Coordinates of N, CA and C in Angstrom, one line a residue:
Chain A
X72 N 22.3 2.8 23.4 CA 22.4 3.8 22.3 C 21.2 4.7 22.4
X73 N 21.1 5.7 21.5 CA 20.0 6.6 21.5 C 18.8 5.9 21.0
X74 N 17.7 6.3 21.5 CA 16.4 5.6 21.1 C 15.2 6.6 21.3
X75 N 14.2 6.2 20.6 CA 12.9 6.9 20.7 C 11.9 6.0 21.3
X76 N 11.2 6.3 22.3 CA 10.3 5.4 22.9 C 8.9 6.0 23.2
X77 N 7.9 5.2 23.3 CA 6.6 5.7 23.6 C 6.1 5.1 24.9
X78 N 5.2 6.0 25.6 CA 4.8 5.6 26.9 C 3.7 4.5 26.9
X79 N 2.7 4.6 25.9 CA 1.6 3.8 25.9 C 1.5 3.0 24.6
X80 N 1.5 1.7 24.7 CA 1.4 0.9 23.5 C 0.1 0.9 22.8
X81 N -1.0 1.0 23.6 CA -2.4 1.1 23.0 C -3.2 2.1 23.7
X82 N -3.9 2.9 22.9 CA -4.7 4.0 23.4 C -6.1 3.8 22.8
X83 N -7.1 3.7 23.7 CA -8.5 3.5 23.2 C -9.3 4.8 23.6
X84 N -10.0 5.4 22.6 CA -10.7 6.6 22.8 C -12.1 6.5 22.2
X85 N -13.0 7.2 22.7 CA -14.3 7.3 22.1 C -14.4 8.3 21.0
X86 N -15.1 7.9 19.9 CA -15.3 8.8 18.8 C -15.7 10.2 19.3
X87 N -15.1 11.2 18.8 CA -15.4 12.6 19.2 C -14.5 13.2 20.3
X88 N -13.9 12.3 21.0 CA -13.0 12.8 22.1 C -11.6 13.2 21.5
X89 N -10.8 13.8 22.3 CA -9.5 14.2 21.8 C -8.5 13.1 22.3
X90 N -7.5 12.8 21.4 CA -6.5 11.8 21.7 C -5.1 12.5 21.9
X91 N -4.4 11.9 22.8 CA -3.0 12.4 23.0 C -2.1 11.2 23.0
X92 N -1.1 11.2 22.1 CA -0.1 10.2 22.0 C 1.2 10.8 22.4
X93 N 1.9 10.1 23.3 CA 3.2 10.6 23.8 C 4.4 9.9 23.3
X94 N 5.5 10.6 23.3 CA 6.8 10.0 22.9 C 7.9 10.6 23.6
X95 N 8.9 9.8 24.1 CA 10.1 10.3 24.7 C 11.2 10.0 23.8
X96 N 12.1 10.9 23.7 CA 13.3 10.7 22.9 C 14.6 11.0 23.8
X97 N 15.7 10.5 23.4 CA 16.9 10.6 24.3 C 18.1 11.3 23.7
X98 N 18.0 11.5 22.3 CA 19.1 12.1 21.6 C 19.0 13.6 21.6
X99 N 19.8 14.3 22.4 CA 19.7 15.7 22.6 C 20.1 16.4 21.3
X100 N 20.8 15.7 20.4 CA 21.2 16.3 19.1 C 20.1 16.3 18.1
X101 N 19.0 15.6 18.4 CA 17.9 15.6 17.4 C 17.3 16.9 17.2
X102 N 17.1 17.3 15.9 CA 16.5 18.7 15.7 C 15.3 18.7 14.8
X103 N 14.8 17.5 14.5 CA 13.7 17.4 13.6 C 12.9 16.2 14.0
X104 N 11.6 16.4 14.2 CA 10.7 15.3 14.7 C 9.5 15.2 13.8
X105 N 9.0 14.0 13.5 CA 7.9 13.7 12.7 C 7.0 12.7 13.3
X106 N 5.7 12.9 13.1 CA 4.7 11.9 13.5 C 4.2 11.2 12.2
X107 N 4.1 9.9 12.2 CA 3.6 9.1 11.1 C 2.4 8.3 11.6
X108 N 1.5 8.1 10.7 CA 0.4 7.2 10.9 C 0.5 6.0 10.0
X109 N 0.3 4.8 10.5 CA 0.4 3.6 9.7 C -0.8 2.7 9.9
X110 N -1.6 2.6 8.8 CA -2.7 1.7 8.8 C -2.3 0.3 8.4
X111 N -3.1 -0.6 8.7 CA -2.7 -2.0 8.5 C -2.5 -2.3 7.0
X112 N -1.3 -2.9 6.8 CA -0.9 -3.2 5.4 C -0.4 -2.1 4.5
X113 N -0.2 -0.9 5.2 CA 0.2 0.2 4.4 C 1.5 0.8 4.9
X114 N 2.1 1.6 4.2 CA 3.3 2.3 4.6 C 3.0 3.5 5.5
X115 N 4.0 4.0 6.3 CA 3.8 5.1 7.1 C 3.4 6.4 6.3
X116 N 2.5 7.1 6.9 CA 2.0 8.3 6.2 C 2.3 9.5 7.1
X117 N 2.9 10.5 6.5 CA 3.3 11.7 7.2 C 2.1 12.4 7.8
X118 N 2.1 12.8 9.0 CA 1.1 13.6 9.6 C 1.5 15.0 9.8
X119 N 2.5 15.2 10.6 CA 3.0 16.6 11.0 C 4.4 16.5 11.4
X120 N 5.1 17.6 11.3 CA 6.5 17.6 11.7 C 6.8 18.9 12.5
X121 N 7.9 18.9 13.2 CA 8.3 20.1 14.0 C 9.8 20.1 14.1
X122 N 10.3 21.3 14.0 CA 11.8 21.4 14.2 C 12.1 21.9 15.6
X123 N 13.3 21.7 16.0 CA 13.6 21.9 17.4 C 13.6 23.4 17.9
X124 N 13.5 24.3 16.9 CA 13.4 25.7 17.3 C 11.9 26.2 17.6
X125 N 11.0 25.2 17.6 CA 9.6 25.4 17.8 C 9.2 24.5 19.0
X126 N 8.1 24.9 19.7 CA 7.6 24.1 20.7 C 6.1 23.6 20.4
X127 N 5.5 24.2 19.4 CA 4.2 23.8 19.0 C 3.9 24.0 17.5
X128 N 3.2 23.1 16.9 CA 2.8 23.3 15.5 C 1.5 22.6 15.3
X129 N 0.6 23.3 14.6 CA -0.7 22.9 14.4 C -1.0 22.6 13.0
X130 N -1.8 21.5 12.7 CA -2.3 21.2 11.4 C -3.8 21.1 11.5
X131 N -4.3 20.3 10.5 CA -5.8 20.1 10.5 C -6.1 19.0 11.5
X132 N -6.7 19.4 12.6 CA -7.2 18.5 13.7 C -6.0 17.9 14.5
X133 N -4.8 18.2 14.1 CA -3.6 17.7 14.8 C -2.7 18.8 15.3
X134 N -2.1 18.5 16.5 CA -1.1 19.5 17.1 C 0.0 18.7 17.6
X135 N 1.2 19.1 17.3 CA 2.4 18.5 17.9 C 3.0 19.5 18.9
X136 N 3.4 18.9 20.0 CA 4.1 19.7 21.1 C 5.4 19.1 21.3
X137 N 6.4 20.0 21.5 CA 7.8 19.5 21.7 C 8.3 20.2 23.0
X138 N 8.7 19.4 23.9 CA 9.3 19.9 25.2 C 10.8 19.4 25.2
X139 N 11.7 20.3 24.8 CA 13.1 19.9 24.7 C 13.7 19.7 26.1
X140 N 13.2 20.4 27.1 CA 13.7 20.3 28.4 C 13.7 18.9 29.0
X141 N 12.5 18.2 28.7 CA 12.3 16.8 29.2 C 12.4 15.8 28.0
X142 N 12.7 16.3 26.9 CA 12.8 15.4 25.7 C 11.5 14.7 25.5
X143 N 10.4 15.4 25.3 CA 9.1 14.8 25.2 C 8.4 15.4 24.0
X144 N 7.7 14.5 23.3 CA 7.0 14.9 22.1 C 5.6 14.4 22.2
X145 N 4.6 15.1 21.8 CA 3.2 14.6 21.9 C 2.4 14.9 20.6
X146 N 1.5 14.1 20.3 CA 0.6 14.3 19.2 C -0.8 14.4 19.7
X147 N -1.5 15.5 19.4 CA -2.9 15.6 19.9 C -3.8 15.6 18.7
X148 N -4.8 14.8 18.7 CA -5.8 14.7 17.7 C -7.1 15.1 18.2
X149 N -7.7 16.1 17.6 CA -9.0 16.7 18.1 C -10.1 15.9 17.4
X150 N -11.2 15.7 18.2 CA -12.4 15.1 17.7 C -12.1 13.8 16.9
X151 N -11.5 12.9 17.6 CA -11.0 11.6 17.0 C -12.1 10.9 16.3
X152 N -11.8 10.4 15.1 CA -12.7 9.7 14.2 C -12.3 8.3 14.0
X153 N -13.3 7.4 13.6 CA -12.9 6.0 13.3 C -11.7 5.9 12.3
X154 N -11.7 6.8 11.4 CA -10.6 6.7 10.4 C -9.2 7.1 11.0
X155 N -9.2 7.5 12.2 CA -7.9 7.8 12.9 C -7.3 6.5 13.5
X156 N -8.1 5.5 13.5 CA -7.6 4.2 14.1 C -6.4 3.7 13.2
X157 N -5.2 3.6 13.9 CA -4.0 3.2 13.2 C -2.9 3.1 14.3
X158 N -1.7 2.8 13.8 CA -0.5 2.8 14.7 C 0.2 4.1 14.4
X159 N 0.6 4.8 15.4 CA 1.2 6.1 15.3 C 2.7 6.0 15.8
X160 N 3.6 6.5 15.0 CA 5.0 6.5 15.3 C 5.5 7.9 15.4
X161 N 6.3 8.1 16.4 CA 7.2 9.3 16.3 C 8.5 8.9 15.8
X162 N 9.2 9.9 15.2 CA 10.5 9.7 14.6 C 11.3 10.9 14.8
X163 N 12.6 10.7 15.0 CA 13.5 11.8 15.3 C 14.7 11.8 14.3
X164 N 15.2 12.9 13.9 CA 16.3 13.0 13.0 C 17.4 13.7 13.7
X165 N 18.6 13.1 13.8 CA 19.8 13.8 14.4 C 20.3 14.8 13.3
X166 N 20.6 16.0 13.7 CA 21.2 17.0 12.8 C 22.5 16.6 12.2
X167 N 23.2 15.6 12.8 CA 24.5 15.2 12.2 C 24.4 14.0 11.2
X168 N 23.2 13.4 11.2 CA 23.0 12.3 10.2 C 21.8 12.6 9.4
X169 N 21.4 11.7 8.6 CA 20.2 12.0 7.8 C 19.3 10.8 7.9
X170 N 19.2 10.1 9.0 CA 18.3 9.0 9.1 C 17.3 9.2 10.2
X171 N 16.1 8.8 9.9 CA 15.0 8.9 10.9 C 15.1 7.7 11.8
X172 N 15.0 7.9 13.1 CA 14.9 6.8 14.1 C 13.5 6.8 14.6
X173 N 12.9 5.6 14.5 CA 11.5 5.4 14.9 C 11.3 4.8 16.2
X174 N 10.3 5.2 16.9 CA 9.8 4.6 18.1 C 9.1 3.3 17.8
X175 N 8.6 2.6 18.8 CA 7.9 1.3 18.6 C 6.5 1.5 18.2
X176 N 5.9 2.6 18.4 CA 4.5 2.8 18.0 C 3.5 2.7 19.1
X177 N 2.4 3.5 18.9 CA 1.2 3.4 19.7 C 0.0 3.1 18.9
X178 N -0.8 2.1 19.3 CA -2.0 1.7 18.5 C -3.1 2.5 19.0
X179 N -3.8 3.3 18.2 CA -5.0 4.1 18.6 C -6.2 3.4 18.1
X180 N -7.1 3.1 19.0 CA -8.4 2.4 18.7 C -9.5 3.4 19.0
X181 N -10.3 3.6 18.1 CA -11.5 4.5 18.2 C -12.8 3.7 18.3
X182 N -13.5 3.8 19.3 CA -14.8 3.1 19.4 C -15.9 4.1 19.4
X183 N -17.1 3.6 18.9 CA -18.3 4.5 18.8 C -18.8 4.9 20.2
Chain B
X347 N 2.0 13.0 -9.7 CA 3.2 12.4 -9.0 C 2.7 11.1 -8.4
X348 N 3.4 10.0 -8.8 CA 2.9 8.7 -8.4 C 3.3 8.3 -7.0
X349 N 4.2 9.1 -6.3 CA 4.7 8.8 -5.0 C 5.8 7.8 -5.1
X350 N 6.1 7.2 -4.0 CA 7.2 6.2 -3.9 C 6.6 4.8 -4.3
X351 N 7.2 4.2 -5.3 CA 6.6 3.0 -5.8 C 7.5 1.8 -5.5
X352 N 7.0 0.8 -4.8 CA 7.7 -0.4 -4.5 C 7.1 -1.6 -5.1
X353 N 7.9 -2.5 -5.6 CA 7.4 -3.7 -6.1 C 8.4 -4.8 -5.9
X354 N 7.9 -6.1 -5.7 CA 6.5 -6.4 -5.7 C 5.9 -6.1 -4.3
X355 N 4.6 -6.1 -4.2 CA 4.0 -5.8 -2.9 C 4.1 -7.0 -2.0
X356 N 4.1 -8.2 -2.5 CA 4.3 -9.4 -1.8 C 5.3 -10.3 -2.5
X357 N 6.2 -10.9 -1.7 CA 7.2 -11.8 -2.3 C 7.4 -13.0 -1.4
X358 N 7.3 -14.2 -2.0 CA 7.5 -15.4 -1.3 C 8.7 -16.1 -1.9
X359 N 9.7 -16.4 -1.0 CA 10.9 -17.1 -1.4 C 11.1 -18.3 -0.5
X360 N 11.7 -19.3 -1.0 CA 12.2 -20.5 -0.3 C 13.5 -20.2 0.4
X361 N 13.8 -20.8 1.5 CA 15.1 -20.6 2.1 C 16.2 -20.9 1.1
X362 N 17.2 -20.0 1.1 CA 18.3 -20.1 0.2 C 18.2 -19.4 -1.1
X363 N 17.0 -19.0 -1.4 CA 16.8 -18.2 -2.7 C 17.2 -16.7 -2.5
X364 N 17.2 -16.0 -3.6 CA 17.5 -14.6 -3.5 C 16.2 -13.7 -3.6
X365 N 16.2 -12.7 -2.9 CA 15.0 -11.7 -2.9 C 15.5 -10.4 -3.5
X366 N 14.8 -9.8 -4.4 CA 15.2 -8.5 -5.0 C 14.0 -7.6 -4.8
X367 N 14.2 -6.5 -4.1 CA 13.1 -5.6 -3.8 C 13.4 -4.3 -4.5
X368 N 12.4 -3.7 -5.2 CA 12.6 -2.5 -6.0 C 11.9 -1.3 -5.4
X369 N 12.5 -0.2 -5.6 CA 12.0 1.1 -5.1 C 12.2 2.2 -6.1
X370 N 11.2 2.9 -6.6 CA 11.3 4.1 -7.4 C 10.9 5.2 -6.6
X371 N 11.9 6.2 -6.3 CA 11.5 7.3 -5.5 C 10.6 8.3 -6.2
X372 N 10.1 9.2 -5.4 CA 9.2 10.3 -6.0 C 10.1 11.1 -7.0
X373 N 9.4 11.6 -7.9 CA 10.1 12.5 -8.9 C 10.7 13.6 -8.3
X374 N 12.0 13.8 -8.6 CA 12.7 14.9 -7.9 C 13.4 14.6 -6.7
X375 N 13.2 13.4 -6.1 CA 13.9 13.0 -4.9 C 15.1 12.2 -5.2
X376 N 16.2 12.6 -4.6 CA 17.5 11.9 -4.9 C 18.0 11.1 -3.7
X377 N 17.3 11.1 -2.6 CA 17.7 10.4 -1.4 C 16.7 9.3 -1.2
X378 N 17.3 8.1 -1.0 CA 16.5 6.9 -0.8 C 16.9 6.2 0.5
X379 N 15.9 5.7 1.2 CA 16.2 5.0 2.5 C 15.4 3.7 2.5
X380 N 16.0 2.7 3.1 CA 15.3 1.4 3.3 C 15.2 1.1 4.8
X381 N 14.0 0.6 5.1 CA 13.7 0.3 6.5 C 13.1 -1.1 6.5
X382 N 13.2 -1.8 7.6 CA 12.6 -3.1 7.8 C 11.7 -3.0 9.0
X383 N 10.6 -3.7 8.9 CA 9.6 -3.7 10.0 C 9.1 -5.1 10.2
X384 N 9.3 -5.6 11.5 CA 8.7 -6.8 11.9 C 7.3 -6.6 12.5
X385 N 6.5 -7.6 12.5 CA 5.1 -7.4 13.0 C 5.0 -6.8 14.4
X386 N 4.2 -5.8 14.5 CA 4.0 -5.2 15.8 C 5.2 -4.4 16.3
X387 N 6.1 -4.1 15.4 CA 7.3 -3.3 15.8 C 7.5 -2.1 15.0
X388 N 8.4 -1.2 15.4 CA 8.7 0.0 14.6 C 9.6 -0.3 13.4
X389 N 9.9 0.7 12.7 CA 10.7 0.6 11.5 C 12.2 0.8 11.9
X390 N 13.0 -0.2 11.4 CA 14.4 -0.1 11.7 C 15.2 0.3 10.5
X391 N 16.0 1.3 10.6 CA 16.8 1.8 9.5 C 17.8 0.8 9.0
X392 N 17.9 0.7 7.7 CA 18.9 -0.2 7.1 C 20.0 0.5 6.4
X393 N 19.6 1.3 5.4 CA 20.5 1.9 4.5 C 20.0 3.2 3.9
X394 N 20.9 4.1 3.6 CA 20.6 5.4 3.0 C 21.5 5.6 1.8
X395 N 20.8 5.9 0.7 CA 21.6 6.0 -0.6 C 21.2 7.3 -1.3
X396 N 22.2 7.8 -2.0 CA 21.9 8.8 -3.0 C 22.4 8.2 -4.4
X397 N 22.1 8.8 -5.4 CA 22.4 8.2 -6.8 C 23.8 7.7 -6.8
X398 N 24.0 6.4 -7.0 CA 25.2 5.8 -7.2 C 26.1 5.7 -6.0
X399 N 25.6 6.2 -4.9 CA 26.4 6.2 -3.6 C 25.6 5.6 -2.4
X400 N 26.3 4.8 -1.6 CA 25.8 4.4 -0.3 C 26.3 5.4 0.7
X401 N 25.4 6.1 1.4 CA 25.8 7.2 2.3 C 25.9 6.6 3.7
X402 N 25.0 5.7 4.1 CA 25.0 5.2 5.5 C 24.4 3.8 5.4
X403 N 25.2 2.8 5.7 CA 24.6 1.4 5.7 C 24.8 0.8 7.1
X404 N 24.7 1.6 8.1 CA 25.0 1.1 9.4 C 23.9 0.2 9.9
X405 N 22.7 0.2 9.3 CA 21.7 -0.7 9.8 C 21.5 -2.0 9.0
X406 N 22.4 -2.2 8.1 CA 22.3 -3.3 7.2 C 23.2 -4.4 7.7
X407 N 22.6 -5.7 7.7 CA 23.5 -6.8 8.1 C 24.7 -6.9 7.2
X408 N 25.8 -7.3 7.7 CA 27.1 -7.3 7.0 C 27.0 -8.4 5.9
X409 N 26.3 -9.4 6.1 CA 26.3 -10.5 5.1 C 24.9 -10.7 4.5
X410 N 24.9 -11.1 3.2 CA 23.7 -11.4 2.4 C 22.9 -10.2 2.0
X411 N 23.0 -9.1 2.6 CA 22.2 -7.9 2.2 C 23.1 -6.9 1.4
X412 N 22.5 -6.4 0.4 CA 23.2 -5.3 -0.3 C 22.1 -4.4 -0.9
X413 N 22.6 -3.2 -1.2 CA 21.6 -2.2 -1.8 C 22.4 -1.3 -2.8
X414 N 21.6 -0.9 -3.8 CA 22.2 0.0 -4.8 C 21.1 1.0 -5.3
X415 N 21.6 2.1 -5.8 CA 20.7 3.1 -6.4 C 21.5 3.6 -7.6
X416 N 21.3 2.9 -8.7 CA 22.1 3.3 -9.9 C 21.6 4.6 -10.5
X417 N 22.5 5.1 -11.4 CA 22.2 6.4 -12.1 C 20.8 6.3 -12.8
X418 N 20.5 5.2 -13.4 CA 19.3 5.0 -14.1 C 18.5 3.9 -13.4
X419 N 17.3 4.0 -13.2 CA 16.5 2.9 -12.7 C 16.2 3.0 -11.2
X420 N 15.5 2.0 -10.7 CA 15.1 2.1 -9.3 C 16.2 1.7 -8.3
X421 N 16.0 1.9 -7.1 CA 16.9 1.4 -6.0 C 16.5 -0.1 -5.8
X422 N 17.6 -0.9 -5.6 CA 17.4 -2.3 -5.4 C 17.9 -2.7 -4.0
X423 N 17.1 -3.4 -3.2 CA 17.6 -4.1 -2.0 C 17.6 -5.6 -2.3
X424 N 18.8 -6.2 -2.2 CA 19.0 -7.6 -2.5 C 19.3 -8.4 -1.3
X425 N 18.6 -9.5 -1.1 CA 18.9 -10.4 0.0 C 19.3 -11.7 -0.6
X426 N 20.5 -12.1 -0.3 CA 20.9 -13.4 -0.9 C 20.7 -14.5 0.2
X427 N 20.4 -15.7 -0.3 CA 20.3 -16.9 0.6 C 19.4 -16.6 1.7
X428 N 18.2 -16.3 1.4 CA 17.2 -15.8 2.5 C 17.0 -16.9 3.5
X429 N 16.8 -16.5 4.7 CA 16.4 -17.3 5.8 C 15.1 -16.9 6.4
X430 N 14.5 -17.7 7.2 CA 13.1 -17.4 7.8 C 13.1 -16.1 8.5
X431 N 14.2 -15.8 9.2 CA 14.3 -14.5 9.9 C 14.3 -13.3 9.1
X432 N 14.4 -13.4 7.8 CA 14.4 -12.3 6.9 C 12.9 -11.9 6.6
X433 N 12.0 -12.7 6.9 CA 10.6 -12.4 6.7 C 10.2 -11.1 7.5
X434 N 9.7 -10.2 6.7 CA 9.4 -8.9 7.3 C 8.8 -8.0 6.2
X435 N 8.3 -6.8 6.6 CA 7.9 -5.8 5.6 C 9.1 -4.9 5.4
X436 N 9.4 -4.6 4.2 CA 10.6 -3.7 3.8 C 10.0 -2.5 3.2
X437 N 10.3 -1.4 3.8 CA 9.8 -0.1 3.3 C 10.9 0.8 2.7
X438 N 10.6 1.4 1.6 CA 11.5 2.4 1.0 C 10.9 3.7 1.2
X439 N 11.7 4.7 1.4 CA 11.3 6.1 1.5 C 12.2 7.0 0.7
X440 N 11.7 8.1 0.3 CA 12.6 9.1 -0.4 C 12.4 10.5 0.1
X441 N 13.4 11.3 -0.1 CA 13.2 12.7 0.2 C 14.1 13.6 -0.8
X442 N 13.8 14.9 -0.9 CA 14.5 15.7 -1.8 C 15.8 16.2 -1.2
X443 N 16.0 16.0 0.2 CA 17.3 16.4 0.8 C 17.2 16.2 2.3
X444 N 18.3 16.6 2.9 CA 18.5 16.3 4.3 C 17.6 17.1 5.2
X445 N 17.1 18.2 4.8 CA 16.3 19.0 5.7 C 14.8 18.7 5.6
X446 N 14.4 17.6 4.9 CA 13.0 17.3 4.7 C 12.7 16.0 5.3
X447 N 11.4 15.8 5.4 CA 10.9 14.5 5.9 C 10.9 13.5 4.8
X448 N 10.5 12.2 5.1 CA 10.5 11.2 4.1 C 9.1 10.9 3.6
X449 N 9.0 10.4 2.4 CA 7.7 9.9 1.9 C 7.9 8.4 1.7
X450 N 7.1 7.6 2.3 CA 7.2 6.2 2.3 C 6.4 5.5 1.1
X451 N 6.9 4.4 0.7 CA 6.1 3.6 -0.2 C 5.2 2.6 0.6
X452 N 4.5 1.8 -0.1 CA 3.6 0.8 0.5 C 4.3 -0.4 1.0
X453 N 5.5 -0.6 0.7 CA 6.3 -1.7 1.3 C 6.2 -3.0 0.4
X454 N 7.2 -3.8 0.7 CA 7.2 -5.2 0.1 C 7.2 -6.2 1.3
X455 N 6.2 -7.1 1.3 CA 6.1 -8.0 2.4 C 6.8 -9.3 1.9
X456 N 7.9 -9.6 2.5 CA 8.7 -10.8 2.2 C 8.4 -11.9 3.1
X457 N 8.0 -13.1 2.6 CA 7.8 -14.3 3.4 C 8.8 -15.3 2.9
X458 N 9.5 -15.9 3.8 CA 10.5 -16.9 3.5 C 9.9 -18.2 4.0
X459 N 9.7 -19.2 3.1 CA 9.1 -20.5 3.5 C 10.2 -21.6 3.5

C-alpha cells in the first residue's frame, strides 16, 4: 500500500549546526504535506506545511523542500537548538481522502 | 482558545474492562480524527468523524472499537473488553475542513494490565 517513510531513524547534530531531516513518500496523489514535531509525552505539534503546487516554503528557522519528481520531502532547521530535540514526522494527505498518513519518524538529538 | 482537549491523560484498565477516551476539538473545528501510536512508532490513522457522522473508519479494528462524535459534547473513542495489545497512546486531532492541517491533543495513554 501507499506509505510515507524516512531515511534516517536518528540524527545527531551539534548545537548551532543546521539539521536536515528527509522523508520519502510513494502516493503520487498526495497534494499536501506537513511536518510535525513530537516531544516526549506530548502530542504532535505542527511545524510547517507545503502544498504540491510549491517546491519550497520557509518559516522561522525552518524550511520545507518538496521534490515531486522523486517524491521526496525534507525539513531543514537552521541553527539547531537543544529545544529542537524531538521526534519529527512527515505526513501526507491524499487529495481524494482527508486523512494524514504519517511516517515512522526521525529522532533529532542536539548535543552541545 | 484551549486547543484540542483530551481526557483522561492516563488510563489504566484491567483486561476485559472498557476504556472510554474523550476528545473536545478546537472551537470552530467540525472534523475530528483519532490516531493510535505505539512506543517508538508513527501515528496510525483509526477514524475520521464529523458531527454525528463517521466519514472514514478504515483504520479502526472491526471488533471492540467504536467512535462517535455527537451533536453535543466531545468525541468518544470506546474500546470494549480491552486486551494488553490495546496499550498505546491515542491521539485526537481536529481541523476546520479538508484543506487544512490538523491540531493534535496531548493524547491519552492507555495501559492494560
